[in-house]
Amino acid sequence: MSYEIRDSFWTFKNKVKIIYIFTLLGIVFWIAAIFLAPYLKSLSSPINKIIYYSFSKICHQAESRCFYIFGNQMAVCSRCLGIYIGFLAGTVYYPLIRGFGILSLPKHKTFFLATVPIGIDTLGNFFFLWNTAGWLRLILGFIWGIVLPFYFITGIADFFLNLNFHNKKQ
Amino acid sequence: MNEQRPGMFIPALIGGGIAGLLAGIPLVSCLCCLWIIGGGIIAVYFLAKDSFVALSPGDGAIVGVFSGIIAAVVEFLISIPLAPLENKLFKNLLVELSEYMDEMPAGFESWMNNSFQAPLYMILLGLVISVVIFSALGALGGVIGISIFKNRTIKSSQGVIDVPKNSIKTENSDNSKS
């Protein structure tokens, strides 16, 4: 019996690890694409249009709110870039804080604390009350993004673990 | 206890519909990925409302994925008729803003002119990309929603005594026998 528990725990840890690795690879690929778009544009490669267009689905890409690299604007605005870099930082820190043996969501107060600064700033800019500098948007996005992998990895891993449990049951 | 999970389609439809609508409307759509994550949270709210069992983060993730897919389709459908209007709307906004502001943000005009000049194959590719990205963001929103509304689910199940119908029949039949 103890062997079974140990074996299932080992499987559990491995599955969480697999989800973690895929998330890490995904966010690295995602951020690489953000930097790749202006580089490809500087080389006049047509692929840059596909990357810019893909990111236009989730970002306004206003020139005044984007950072510039290789002489061209990045594929997302400074706030979105901050969120994605924060997500990467959170993913890197995930095993140090949570490990792979536990699946638990952060307290919802953590999420609200991380959301308040970016929320106030976004609303202020949206209603033209103030205009935040790009670096500050990046930092606020980073603060929000750093908590997100703790939700994402937990949710996806839990889904696949439950899926496997139900399949075994059947 | 009633172990049956509530239906996910209606909550996903509501959350995804709202998210897709807001993501497709010009000007309002400038809040980036917020709407899609918000759609996932809304979907979980409706899922938790009708649920008598404690929902897991995995439940949130899957309802979030569905709401993301629905949001991508709704946003795509809305953006087709609104695309010509968007440029007109931005032009009007630019004129109005120029009256109040001394200096317009750099590149605002070219950003406005470059909007919605994508060919058909790019639009269809955009739908596929939207489905993938919105699903991931919706899943994230769904899991966040679980952390917010988890207590609500447990509370709603409290005070409900779920007695299986079969057990009542068995008891009655046992009494009649004795």
XYZ file of C-alpha atoms in Angstrom:
348
model
C 0.000 0.000 0.000
C 2.760 2.428 0.965
C 4.483 1.602 -2.314
C 1.292 2.527 -4.150
C 1.068 5.874 -2.348
C 4.746 6.574 -2.967
C 4.343 5.579 -6.601
C 1.266 7.784 -7.079
C 3.047 10.681 -5.338
C 6.000 10.230 -7.690
C 3.628 10.263 -10.669
C 1.858 13.321 -9.253
C 5.150 15.217 -8.885
C 6.238 14.229 -12.372
C 2.982 15.395 -13.919
C 3.214 18.759 -12.179
C 6.824 18.971 -13.391
C 5.733 18.311 -16.986
C 3.066 21.043 -16.785
C 5.675 23.347 -15.241
C 8.218 22.700 -18.020
C 5.614 23.304 -20.736
C 4.547 26.565 -19.043
C 8.173 27.698 -18.747
C 8.897 26.857 -22.388
C 5.673 28.541 -23.452
C 6.407 31.832 -21.697
C 10.038 31.852 -22.940
C 8.773 31.320 -26.503
C 6.131 34.020 -25.945
C 8.623 36.644 -24.722
C 11.108 35.662 -27.453
C 8.396 36.368 -30.054
C 7.830 39.845 -28.558
C 11.529 40.659 -29.038
C 11.745 38.815 -32.349
C 9.056 40.910 -34.082
C 11.043 44.215 -34.134
C 14.225 42.309 -35.043
C 12.526 40.636 -38.017
C 11.035 43.987 -39.021
C 14.512 45.497 -39.035
C 15.530 42.694 -41.439
C 12.382 43.380 -43.534
C 11.244 39.773 -42.998
C 7.512 39.318 -43.770
C 7.128 37.014 -40.716
C 7.196 40.103 -38.485
C 3.689 40.988 -39.712
C 2.283 37.666 -38.482
C 3.874 38.163 -35.051
C 2.653 41.761 -34.731
C -0.813 40.714 -35.899
C -0.934 37.795 -33.432
C -0.126 40.079 -30.516
C -2.594 42.721 -31.731
C -5.332 40.344 -30.572
C -4.406 40.923 -26.936
C -2.628 44.289 -26.957
C -3.472 47.737 -28.363
C 0.175 48.162 -29.539
C -0.029 51.974 -29.347
C 3.361 53.278 -30.489
C 3.572 55.838 -27.676
C 3.162 53.075 -25.094
C 5.626 50.559 -26.495
C 9.365 50.184 -25.963
C 11.626 50.304 -28.989
C 14.316 47.827 -29.901
C 16.262 47.337 -33.172
C 14.727 50.630 -34.300
C 11.154 49.283 -34.140
C 8.430 49.077 -31.533
C 8.035 45.843 -29.610
C 5.075 43.562 -30.309
C 3.274 44.535 -27.077
C 2.961 47.651 -24.905
C 5.170 48.209 -21.856
C 2.454 47.048 -19.430
C 1.872 43.780 -21.288
C 5.644 43.255 -21.533
C 5.860 43.716 -17.755
C 3.085 41.146 -17.232
C 4.856 38.560 -19.398
C 8.284 39.150 -17.832
C 6.599 38.948 -14.417
C 4.955 35.682 -15.485
C 8.383 34.331 -16.465
C 9.882 35.441 -13.128
C 6.966 33.824 -11.250
C 7.402 30.600 -13.230
C 11.133 30.504 -12.423
C 10.351 31.066 -8.713
C 7.494 28.541 -8.656
C 9.550 25.438 -7.691
C 11.384 27.396 -4.976
C 8.149 28.569 -3.337
C 5.677 25.738 -4.031
C 7.787 22.791 -5.139
C 6.164 20.059 -7.212
C 4.639 18.045 -4.390
C 1.892 20.524 -3.492
C -0.898 21.982 -5.595
C -2.563 24.920 -3.896
C -3.825 28.292 -5.011
C -2.491 31.509 -3.453
C -4.797 33.358 -1.063
C -7.129 35.622 -3.015
C -5.821 38.588 -0.976
C -2.477 38.117 -2.755
C -4.194 38.486 -6.089
C -6.067 41.627 -5.013
C -2.912 43.197 -3.568
C -1.084 42.607 -6.864
C -4.084 43.855 -8.883
C -4.763 47.133 -7.028
C -1.697 49.104 -8.323
C -2.100 48.033 -11.963
C -5.876 48.474 -11.725
C -5.669 52.055 -10.436
C -3.015 52.944 -13.003
C -4.981 51.407 -15.898
C -8.188 53.216 -14.924
C -6.350 56.550 -14.490
C -4.823 56.244 -17.955
C -8.064 55.021 -19.506
C -9.964 58.088 -18.293
C -7.066 60.443 -19.230
C -6.518 61.390 -15.553
C -2.768 60.866 -15.873
C -0.231 59.409 -18.249
C 2.134 56.902 -16.636
C 5.705 56.524 -17.864
C 6.608 53.318 -19.706
C 8.996 52.021 -17.015
C 6.303 52.388 -14.322
C 3.806 50.491 -16.465
C 6.433 47.783 -16.876
C 6.962 47.525 -13.095
C 3.222 47.449 -12.317
C 2.709 44.805 -14.979
C 5.620 42.816 -13.535
C 4.077 42.877 -10.019
C 0.788 41.554 -11.390
C 2.401 39.007 -13.699
C 4.555 37.425 -10.998
C 1.528 35.922 -9.164
C -0.174 34.544 -12.285
C 1.863 31.315 -12.787
C 0.854 30.170 -9.308
C -2.725 30.084 -10.585
C -2.013 28.875 -14.100
C 0.247 25.921 -13.249
C -1.998 24.834 -10.364
C -5.139 24.970 -12.517
C -3.727 23.138 -15.537
C -1.951 20.495 -13.420
C -5.115 19.923 -11.369
C -7.155 19.511 -14.547
C -4.808 16.872 -16.003
C -4.493 15.037 -12.676
C -8.293 14.884 -12.324
C -8.634 13.794 -15.934
C -6.270 10.902 -15.301
C -8.103 10.003 -12.066
C -11.466 9.852 -13.848
C -9.992 7.811 -16.710
C -8.593 5.278 -14.212
C -11.963 5.162 -12.443
C -13.715 4.266 -15.692
C -24.067 14.610 -1.395
C -24.810 15.289 -5.005
C -21.425 14.707 -6.599
C -22.537 15.742 -10.078
C -20.693 18.739 -11.467
C -22.879 21.607 -12.793
C -23.007 22.187 -16.557
C -20.116 24.273 -17.834
C -21.526 25.406 -21.162
C -23.907 28.138 -19.946
C -21.379 29.765 -17.546
C -18.731 29.623 -20.306
C -21.194 31.131 -22.780
C -22.011 34.037 -20.435
C -18.365 34.701 -19.456
C -17.049 34.251 -22.997
C -19.866 36.304 -24.498
C -19.215 39.268 -22.199
C -15.438 39.026 -22.690
C -15.709 38.718 -26.470
C -18.138 41.614 -26.657
C -15.906 43.940 -24.636
C -12.746 42.783 -26.436
C -14.375 43.506 -29.799
C -15.796 46.967 -29.115
C -13.460 49.765 -30.253
C -11.777 51.850 -27.497
C -13.012 49.522 -24.738
C -10.843 46.777 -26.271
C -7.675 48.730 -25.401
C -7.607 47.112 -21.949
C -5.632 44.247 -23.501
C -5.975 40.752 -22.021
C -8.025 41.988 -19.048
C -11.381 41.176 -20.633
C -10.510 37.584 -21.442
C -9.192 36.915 -17.936
C -12.301 38.698 -16.600
C -14.494 36.465 -18.798
C -12.960 33.375 -17.182
C -13.643 34.822 -13.718
C -17.281 35.597 -14.648
C -17.734 32.056 -16.032
C -16.527 30.597 -12.724
C -18.856 32.925 -10.805
C -21.859 31.457 -12.631
C -20.466 27.930 -12.324
C -19.951 28.334 -8.559
C -23.430 29.810 -8.161
C -25.100 26.625 -9.391
C -22.651 24.215 -7.839
C -23.312 22.098 -4.774
C -19.848 20.540 -4.814
C -16.526 22.227 -4.090
C -14.949 23.170 -7.394
C -11.311 22.387 -8.060
C -8.782 24.638 -9.871
C -9.023 22.169 -12.773
C -12.762 22.907 -13.090
C -11.918 26.609 -13.251
C -9.282 25.981 -15.902
C -11.606 24.013 -18.175
C -14.555 26.431 -17.910
C -12.034 29.231 -18.545
C -10.770 27.483 -21.687
C -14.348 27.177 -22.988
C -15.079 30.834 -22.189
C -11.859 31.815 -24.002
C -12.900 29.894 -27.131
C -16.358 31.513 -27.059
C -14.774 34.949 -26.485
C -12.508 34.462 -29.535
C -15.481 33.606 -31.759
C -17.631 36.490 -30.409
C -14.739 38.971 -30.762
C -14.151 37.768 -34.339
C -17.827 38.148 -35.278
C -18.072 41.595 -33.684
C -14.851 42.920 -35.183
C -16.038 42.248 -38.771
C -18.860 44.849 -38.873
C -17.056 47.201 -36.461
C -13.743 47.273 -38.345
C -14.690 50.125 -40.747
C -16.250 52.074 -37.875
C -13.130 51.817 -35.756
C -10.968 54.004 -37.977
C -13.746 56.593 -38.213
C -14.149 56.573 -34.447
C -10.426 57.046 -33.864
C -10.282 59.888 -36.380
C -13.087 61.690 -34.545
C -11.401 61.051 -31.207
C -8.108 62.396 -32.554
C -9.784 65.601 -33.705
C -11.524 66.051 -30.332
C -8.390 65.307 -28.343
C -6.271 67.699 -30.387
C -8.567 70.517 -29.204
C -7.802 69.777 -25.544
C -4.198 68.596 -25.725
C -1.220 70.695 -26.756
C 0.730 67.768 -28.100
C -0.605 64.388 -29.234
C 1.280 61.209 -28.254
C 3.992 60.210 -30.699
C 2.891 57.795 -33.424
C -0.796 58.094 -32.590
C -1.712 59.028 -36.148
C 0.216 56.211 -37.828
C -1.179 53.720 -35.297
C -4.657 54.879 -36.266
C -3.970 54.598 -39.989
C -2.409 51.141 -39.698
C -5.403 49.676 -37.872
C -7.411 46.975 -39.650
C -5.573 46.709 -42.918
C -5.132 42.955 -42.686
C -6.027 40.679 -45.647
C -8.590 37.854 -45.330
C -6.089 35.045 -44.697
C -4.565 37.098 -41.871
C -8.036 37.620 -40.376
C -8.716 33.862 -40.439
C -5.265 33.183 -39.021
C -6.094 35.778 -36.388
C -9.165 33.756 -35.377
C -7.075 30.611 -34.903
C -4.460 32.557 -32.923
C -7.218 34.196 -30.852
C -8.704 30.815 -29.968
C -5.309 29.553 -28.736
C -4.337 32.710 -26.806
C -7.815 33.397 -25.407
C -8.074 29.771 -24.221
C -4.867 30.126 -22.201
C -5.931 33.498 -20.782
C -9.443 32.187 -20.093
C -7.958 29.213 -18.209
C -5.927 31.642 -16.123
C -9.042 33.706 -15.397
C -10.979 30.569 -14.515
C -8.403 29.453 -11.952
C -8.284 32.971 -10.450
C -12.091 32.810 -10.292
C -11.898 29.549 -8.330
C -9.631 31.190 -5.741
C -12.132 34.063 -5.413
C -15.414 32.121 -5.439
C -14.270 28.871 -3.790
C -15.839 29.774 -0.433
C -19.065 30.666 -2.169
C -19.387 27.133 -3.532
C -18.849 25.530 -0.162
C -21.305 27.915 1.508
C -23.979 27.217 -1.093
C -23.698 23.483 -0.395
C -24.062 23.954 3.363
C -27.460 23.259 4.881
C -28.516 20.997 2.037
C -29.166 17.408 3.030
C -28.857 15.326 -0.046
C -30.599 12.019 0.504
C -30.491 9.661 -2.464
C -33.960 8.590 -3.569
C -32.960 4.926 -3.636
C -32.060 4.945 0.054
C -35.553 6.205 1.021
C -37.186 3.483 -0.995
C -34.978 0.882 0.609
C -35.854 2.105 4.101
C -39.596 2.013 3.344
C -39.377 -1.403 1.847
C -37.427 -2.616 4.888
C -40.160 -1.304 7.211
C -42.891 -2.974 5.239
C -40.993 -6.247 5.423
C -40.660 -6.094 9.196
